[in-house]
CSV table of C-alpha atoms in Angstrom, one decimal:
chain,number,residue,atom,x,y,z
A,137,MET,CA,129.4,106.1,108.6
A,138,ILE,CA,130.0,102.9,106.6
A,139,VAL,CA,132.5,100.3,107.9
A,140,GLU,CA,133.5,97.6,105.5
A,141,LEU,CA,134.5,94.2,106.7
A,142,PRO,CA,135.6,92.0,103.7
A,143,ASN,CA,136.0,88.2,104.1
A,144,THR,CA,134.7,88.3,107.7
A,145,THR,CA,132.6,86.3,110.2
A,146,THR,CA,129.5,87.1,112.2
A,147,SER,CA,131.6,87.0,115.4
A,148,LYS,CA,133.9,89.7,114.0
A,149,ILE,CA,130.9,91.8,112.9
A,150,THR,CA,129.4,91.6,116.4
A,151,LYS,CA,132.7,92.6,118.0
A,152,ARG,CA,133.1,95.6,115.7
A,153,ILE,CA,129.6,96.8,116.6
A,154,VAL,CA,130.4,96.6,120.3
A,155,LYS,CA,133.7,98.4,119.7
A,156,MET,CA,132.0,101.2,117.7
A,157,ARG,CA,129.5,101.6,120.5
A,158,GLU,CA,132.2,101.8,123.2
A,159,GLN,CA,134.3,104.3,121.2
A,160,GLY,CA,131.8,106.7,119.9
A,161,GLY,CA,128.3,105.7,121.0
A,162,VAL,CA,127.3,105.9,117.4
A,163,VAL,CA,125.1,102.8,117.6
A,164,ALA,CA,122.1,103.8,119.7
A,165,LEU,CA,120.2,101.3,121.8
A,166,GLY,CA,116.4,101.2,122.1
A,167,ARG,CA,115.7,99.1,119.0
A,168,VAL,CA,112.2,97.6,119.0
A,169,LEU,CA,112.8,94.8,116.5
A,170,THR,CA,115.1,93.1,114.1
A,171,LEU,CA,114.2,93.5,110.4
A,172,VAL,CA,115.8,90.8,108.2
A,173,VAL,CA,115.8,91.8,104.5
A,174,ILE,CA,116.4,89.1,101.9
A,175,THR,CA,117.3,90.4,98.5
A,176,LYS,CA,119.5,89.9,95.5
A,177,ARG,CA,123.0,91.2,95.0
A,178,GLY,CA,122.7,94.5,93.2
A,179,ARG,CA,119.2,95.2,94.6
A,180,GLU,CA,120.2,95.8,98.2
A,181,GLU,CA,120.4,99.6,98.0
A,182,GLU,CA,116.7,99.9,97.0
A,183,ALA,CA,115.7,97.7,99.9
A,184,ILE,CA,118.0,99.5,102.4
A,185,GLU,CA,116.5,102.9,101.4
A,186,ALA,CA,112.9,101.7,102.0
A,187,ALA,CA,113.9,100.0,105.3
A,188,ASN,CA,115.8,103.1,106.5
A,189,LEU,CA,112.8,105.4,105.9
A,190,ALA,CA,110.5,102.9,107.6
A,191,SER,CA,112.9,102.7,110.5
A,192,ARG,CA,112.4,106.4,111.4
A,193,GLU,CA,109.0,105.3,112.7
A,194,HIS,CA,110.2,101.9,114.0
A,195,PRO,CA,113.8,102.0,115.2
A,196,CYS,CA,115.3,98.6,114.5
A,197,ARG,CA,118.4,96.7,113.6
A,198,ILE,CA,118.3,96.0,109.8
A,199,ILE,CA,120.1,92.9,108.6
A,200,VAL,CA,120.3,92.7,104.8
A,201,LEU,CA,121.1,89.3,103.2
A,202,ALA,CA,122.3,90.0,99.7
A,203,ALA,CA,122.9,86.6,98.1
A,204,GLY,CA,125.7,86.2,95.6
A,205,SER,CA,126.5,83.2,93.4
A,206,PRO,CA,126.6,79.7,95.0
A,207,GLU,CA,129.2,78.8,92.3
A,208,ASP,CA,131.7,81.3,93.8
A,209,LYS,CA,134.1,80.6,96.6
A,210,THR,CA,132.5,80.6,100.0
A,211,CYS,CA,133.0,84.0,101.5
A,212,LEU,CA,131.1,86.6,103.7
A,213,ASP,CA,131.6,90.3,103.1
A,214,ALA,CA,129.9,92.8,105.4
A,215,GLU,CA,129.1,96.4,105.9
A,216,ILE,CA,128.0,98.2,109.1
A,217,ARG,CA,126.1,101.4,108.5
A,218,VAL,CA,125.3,103.8,111.3
A,219,GLY,CA,124.4,107.5,111.6
A,220,GLY,CA,123.2,109.2,108.4
A,221,ASP,CA,123.8,106.1,106.4
A,222,ALA,CA,121.3,104.1,108.4
A,223,GLY,CA,118.3,106.3,109.0
A,224,ALA,CA,117.1,105.7,112.6
A,225,SER,CA,118.6,102.3,112.7
A,226,GLU,CA,121.8,100.4,112.3
A,227,VAL,CA,122.2,98.4,109.1
A,228,ILE,CA,124.3,95.3,108.7
A,229,VAL,CA,124.7,94.2,105.1
A,230,LEU,CA,125.8,90.6,104.5
A,231,ARG,CA,127.0,89.6,101.0
A,232,GLY,CA,127.5,85.8,101.0
A,233,SER,CA,128.7,83.6,98.2
A,234,GLY,CA,129.3,79.9,97.8
A,235,GLU,CA,127.8,78.0,100.7
A,236,LEU,CA,126.7,81.3,102.3
A,237,ALA,CA,124.7,82.4,99.2
A,238,VAL,CA,121.5,81.0,100.7
A,239,GLU,CA,119.4,82.0,103.7
A,240,SER,CA,120.9,80.8,106.9
A,241,GLU,CA,119.7,81.0,110.4
A,242,SER,CA,123.3,80.3,111.7
A,243,VAL,CA,124.6,83.4,109.9
A,244,LEU,CA,121.9,85.5,111.5
A,245,SER,CA,121.7,84.2,115.0
A,246,ALA,CA,124.7,86.1,116.4
A,247,LEU,CA,123.5,89.4,114.9
A,248,LEU,CA,119.8,89.3,116.1
A,249,LEU,CA,118.8,91.7,118.9
A,250,PRO,CA,118.2,89.7,122.1
A,251,ASP,CA,114.6,89.3,123.2
A,252,ALA,CA,113.3,91.4,120.3
A,253,PRO,CA,110.7,90.4,117.6
A,254,ILE,CA,112.0,89.4,114.2
A,255,VAL,CA,110.4,90.5,111.0
A,256,ALA,CA,111.5,88.9,107.7
A,257,TRP,CA,111.0,90.8,104.4
A,258,TRP,CA,111.7,89.1,101.0
A,259,HIS,CA,112.4,92.2,98.9
A,260,THR,CA,112.6,90.2,95.6
A,261,ASP,CA,111.8,86.5,95.2
A,262,ALA,CA,109.9,84.8,98.0
A,263,PRO,CA,110.7,81.2,99.1
A,264,ALA,CA,108.4,78.4,98.3
A,265,SER,CA,107.0,78.5,101.8
A,266,PRO,CA,108.0,81.6,103.9
A,267,SER,CA,107.1,80.1,107.2
A,268,LYS,CA,109.2,77.0,106.6
A,269,SER,CA,112.3,78.8,105.2
A,270,ALA,CA,115.4,79.2,107.3
A,271,VAL,CA,114.6,82.8,108.2
A,272,GLY,CA,110.9,82.4,108.2
A,273,ARG,CA,111.0,79.8,110.9
A,274,ILE,CA,112.4,82.3,113.4
A,275,ALA,CA,110.4,85.3,112.3
A,276,HIS,CA,107.3,86.6,114.0
A,277,ARG,CA,106.1,88.3,110.8
A,278,ARG,CA,106.9,87.4,107.2
A,279,ILE,CA,106.5,89.9,104.4
A,280,THR,CA,106.5,89.0,100.7
A,281,ASP,CA,105.5,91.0,97.6
A,282,SER,CA,103.6,89.1,94.9
A,283,ALA,CA,103.9,92.1,92.6
A,284,ASN,CA,107.5,91.1,91.9
A,285,SER,CA,106.3,87.8,90.5
A,286,ALA,CA,106.2,87.2,86.8
A,287,ASP,CA,102.7,85.9,87.3
A,288,PRO,CA,101.1,87.7,90.3
A,289,ARG,CA,97.9,85.7,90.1
A,290,ASP,CA,99.9,82.4,90.4
A,291,ALA,CA,101.9,84.0,93.2
A,292,LEU,CA,98.7,84.8,95.2
A,293,GLU,CA,97.4,81.3,94.7
A,294,HIS,CA,100.6,79.9,96.0
A,295,ILE,CA,100.5,82.2,99.1
A,296,ALA,CA,96.9,80.9,99.7
A,297,GLN,CA,98.2,77.3,99.7
A,298,THR,CA,101.2,77.9,101.9
A,299,TYR,CA,99.8,80.6,104.3
A,300,ALA,CA,100.7,80.5,108.0
A,301,ASP,CA,99.8,82.9,110.7
A,302,GLY,CA,102.2,85.9,110.5
A,303,ASP,CA,102.4,85.9,106.7
A,304,THR,CA,101.5,89.0,104.8
A,305,ASP,CA,102.0,90.4,101.3
A,306,LEU,CA,102.6,94.0,100.3
A,307,ALA,CA,100.0,93.7,97.6
A,308,TRP,CA,97.5,93.6,100.5
A,309,THR,CA,99.2,96.6,102.3
A,310,ARG,CA,98.8,98.7,99.1
A,311,LEU,CA,95.0,98.3,99.5
A,312,THR,CA,94.7,100.0,102.9
A,313,ASN,CA,93.5,103.4,101.6
A,314,TRP,CA,91.1,101.8,99.1
A,315,ARG,CA,89.6,99.7,101.9
A,316,VAL,CA,89.2,102.7,104.1
A,317,GLN,CA,87.4,104.7,101.5
A,318,LEU,CA,85.1,101.9,100.4
A,319,ALA,CA,84.3,101.0,104.1
A,320,ALA,CA,83.4,104.7,104.7
A,321,ALA,CA,81.1,104.8,101.7
A,322,LEU,CA,79.3,101.6,102.9
A,323,ASP,CA,78.9,103.0,106.4
A,324,GLN,CA,76.6,105.8,105.0
A,325,TYR,CA,73.9,103.3,103.8
A,326,ASP,CA,71.4,101.3,105.7
A,327,GLY,CA,70.2,97.9,104.6
A,328,SER,CA,67.1,99.2,102.7
A,329,ASP,CA,69.0,99.3,99.3
A,330,PRO,CA,71.4,96.4,99.5
A,331,ILE,CA,74.4,95.8,97.1
A,332,THR,CA,73.4,93.5,94.3
A,333,GLY,CA,76.7,93.2,92.4
A,334,LEU,CA,80.3,94.3,92.3
A,335,GLN,CA,82.7,95.4,89.6
A,336,VAL,CA,86.5,95.7,90.2
A,337,GLU,CA,88.8,97.1,87.5
A,338,GLY,CA,92.6,97.0,87.6
A,339,ALA,CA,95.7,96.1,85.8
A,340,SER,CA,96.3,92.5,84.7
A,341,ASP,CA,99.6,92.5,86.5
A,342,SER,CA,98.2,93.9,89.8
A,343,PRO,CA,97.8,91.3,92.6
A,344,SER,CA,96.2,94.1,94.6
A,345,THR,CA,93.2,94.2,92.2
A,346,LEU,CA,92.5,90.5,92.9
A,347,LEU,CA,92.9,90.9,96.7
A,348,LEU,CA,90.6,93.9,96.7
A,349,ALA,CA,88.0,91.9,94.7
A,350,ALA,CA,88.4,88.9,97.1
A,351,TRP,CA,87.9,91.1,100.1
A,352,LEU,CA,84.8,92.7,98.8
A,353,HIS,CA,83.4,89.5,97.4
A,354,ARG,CA,83.9,87.7,100.7
A,355,ALA,CA,82.4,90.6,102.7
A,356,LEU,CA,79.4,91.3,100.6
A,357,ASN,CA,78.8,87.8,99.0
A,358,VAL,CA,77.3,89.1,95.7
A,359,PRO,CA,78.2,88.4,92.0
A,360,ILE,CA,81.4,90.1,90.9
A,361,THR,CA,83.1,91.0,87.6
A,362,VAL,CA,86.8,91.7,87.4
A,363,THR,CA,87.9,93.8,84.5
A,364,GLU,CA,91.6,93.6,83.4
A,365,ASP,CA,93.3,96.8,82.3
A,366,PRO,CA,96.7,97.0,80.6
A,367,SER,CA,99.7,96.2,82.8
A,368,GLY,CA,101.1,98.9,85.0
A,369,THR,CA,97.9,100.8,85.6
A,370,GLY,CA,97.2,99.5,89.1
A,371,ILE,CA,93.6,99.5,90.6
A,372,ARG,CA,91.3,101.8,88.5
A,373,ARG,CA,87.7,101.4,89.6
A,374,VAL,CA,85.3,99.8,92.0
A,375,VAL,CA,81.5,99.8,91.5
A,376,MET,CA,79.0,98.6,94.1
A,377,GLU,CA,75.7,98.1,92.3
A,378,ARG,CA,72.4,99.1,94.0
A,379,HIS,CA,68.9,99.3,92.6
A,380,ASN,CA,68.7,103.1,93.5
A,381,GLY,CA,72.1,104.0,92.1
A,382,ASN,CA,75.6,102.7,92.1
A,383,VAL,CA,78.5,103.7,94.4
A,384,GLU,CA,81.6,104.2,92.2
A,385,LEU,CA,85.2,104.9,93.3
A,386,THR,CA,87.4,105.6,90.3
A,387,ARG,CA,91.1,106.5,90.1
A,388,PRO,CA,92.1,107.3,86.5
A,389,GLY,CA,95.7,108.3,87.4
A,390,SER,CA,97.9,107.6,90.4
A,391,LEU,CA,97.1,110.4,92.8
A,392,GLU,CA,93.4,111.4,93.0
A,393,ALA,CA,90.1,109.4,92.9
A,394,THR,CA,86.5,110.4,92.3
A,395,LEU,CA,83.7,109.1,94.5
A,396,LEU,CA,80.2,109.0,93.0
A,397,GLN,CA,77.2,108.3,95.3
A,398,PRO,CA,73.4,108.5,94.6
A,399,GLY,CA,72.0,111.9,95.7
A,400,GLN,CA,75.4,113.4,96.6
A,401,PRO,CA,77.8,115.7,94.7
A,402,GLU,CA,80.9,114.2,93.1
A,403,GLN,CA,83.8,114.0,95.6
A,404,LYS,CA,87.5,114.3,94.9
A,405,ILE,CA,89.6,112.1,97.2
A,406,SER,CA,93.4,111.9,97.6
A,407,LEU,CA,94.2,108.3,96.8
A,408,PRO,CA,97.9,108.1,95.7
A,409,ARG,CA,99.7,104.9,95.0
A,410,ARG,CA,101.6,104.0,98.2
A,411,SER,CA,105.4,103.9,98.2
A,412,LEU,CA,107.4,100.9,99.2
A,413,GLN,CA,108.5,102.5,102.5
A,414,ASP,CA,105.0,103.5,103.4
A,415,CYS,CA,103.8,99.9,103.0
A,416,LEU,CA,106.8,98.5,104.9
A,417,ALA,CA,106.3,101.0,107.8
A,418,GLU,CA,102.6,100.0,108.1
A,419,GLU,CA,103.6,96.3,108.3
A,420,LEU,CA,106.1,97.0,111.0
A,421,ARG,CA,103.4,98.5,113.2
A,422,ARG,CA,101.9,95.1,114.0
A,423,LEU,CA,103.6,92.0,115.1
A,424,ASP,CA,100.5,89.9,115.6
A,425,PRO,CA,99.0,87.9,112.7
A,426,ASP,CA,96.8,89.9,110.2
A,427,LEU,CA,93.6,87.9,110.6
A,428,VAL,CA,91.7,89.7,107.9
A,429,PHE,CA,94.5,89.1,105.3
A,430,GLY,CA,94.6,85.4,106.4
A,431,GLU,CA,90.8,85.0,105.8
A,432,VAL,CA,91.0,86.9,102.4
A,433,ILE,CA,93.9,84.9,101.1
A,434,THR,CA,92.8,81.5,102.2
A,435,LEU,CA,89.0,81.7,101.9
A,436,GLY,CA,88.2,84.8,99.9
A,437,LEU,CA,90.7,84.4,97.0
A,438,PRO,CA,89.9,80.8,96.2
A,439,LYS,CA,86.1,81.6,96.3
A,440,LEU,CA,86.7,84.6,94.0
A,441,LEU,CA,88.8,82.6,91.5
A,442,ALA,CA,86.2,79.9,91.4
A,443,GLU,CA,83.3,82.2,90.7
A,444,GLU,CA,84.7,85.4,89.1
A,445,LYS,CA,84.0,86.6,85.7
A,446,VAL,CA,87.1,88.2,84.1
A,447,VAL,CA,86.8,90.5,81.1
A,448,LYS,CA,89.3,92.6,79.2
A,449,ALA,CA,88.9,96.3,79.3
């Protein structure tokens, strides 16, 4: 069910939600958090789809701020989506223009679930400093996506400079399965044949490649080479160099990887690229700061960029 409320106010939206609940009980209670999605006009459906799928694991109220033009007349149009149009949640879409075309805590305050954590997700462009933005100041977790930037490397460096506890980036979330596989491979070896070098290969437009390299470089503290592949290919290969034979994890496509280890047969591993909703669902599982990401982005990344050797594939 979709209820449209043109030229409205947050007070009217709240009253309509209460009325819908009283009349039909279509808006279920039991939400665990409020997810605030900040996106551009015309991109909201993509964000709503991902948030709806993630909400099946984390029932929440989804508030979508789809900014219009600040040059237009000040106006607030809204939609309330429940039932099949809202996954396991209720979705409130706010399309503001004029003075309401920017993030505003005052617009949100009446619509937030009482006494529930707030997660902010910038689906498109991130603010200069998420923790100091109007929505970020009230959020427990703040999710950005440096992959949407024209220059992902510059975006990561900016995140490193403005990082605050509670910040995270989906480029880091996309690494979860790579980190799990590499950590499992490392667990099989004792310290008798230490790692002497690292090679990380991935697309030039992939911030995940740099974050994976920064994580490994910080954890192992050995020389590293980052090889840049053509844009759009994602992470391709990680090599951990040892005197008695390298450990190599390679993903030539987007679904399956090959793990090569000294003295062991070749292993085929399922390592698909993660969908937007999978990454978002993972981030909604935790409301405490991601300390590992904080260390990698503020300490590991600057160290990597200062010492790395970058070559073209």
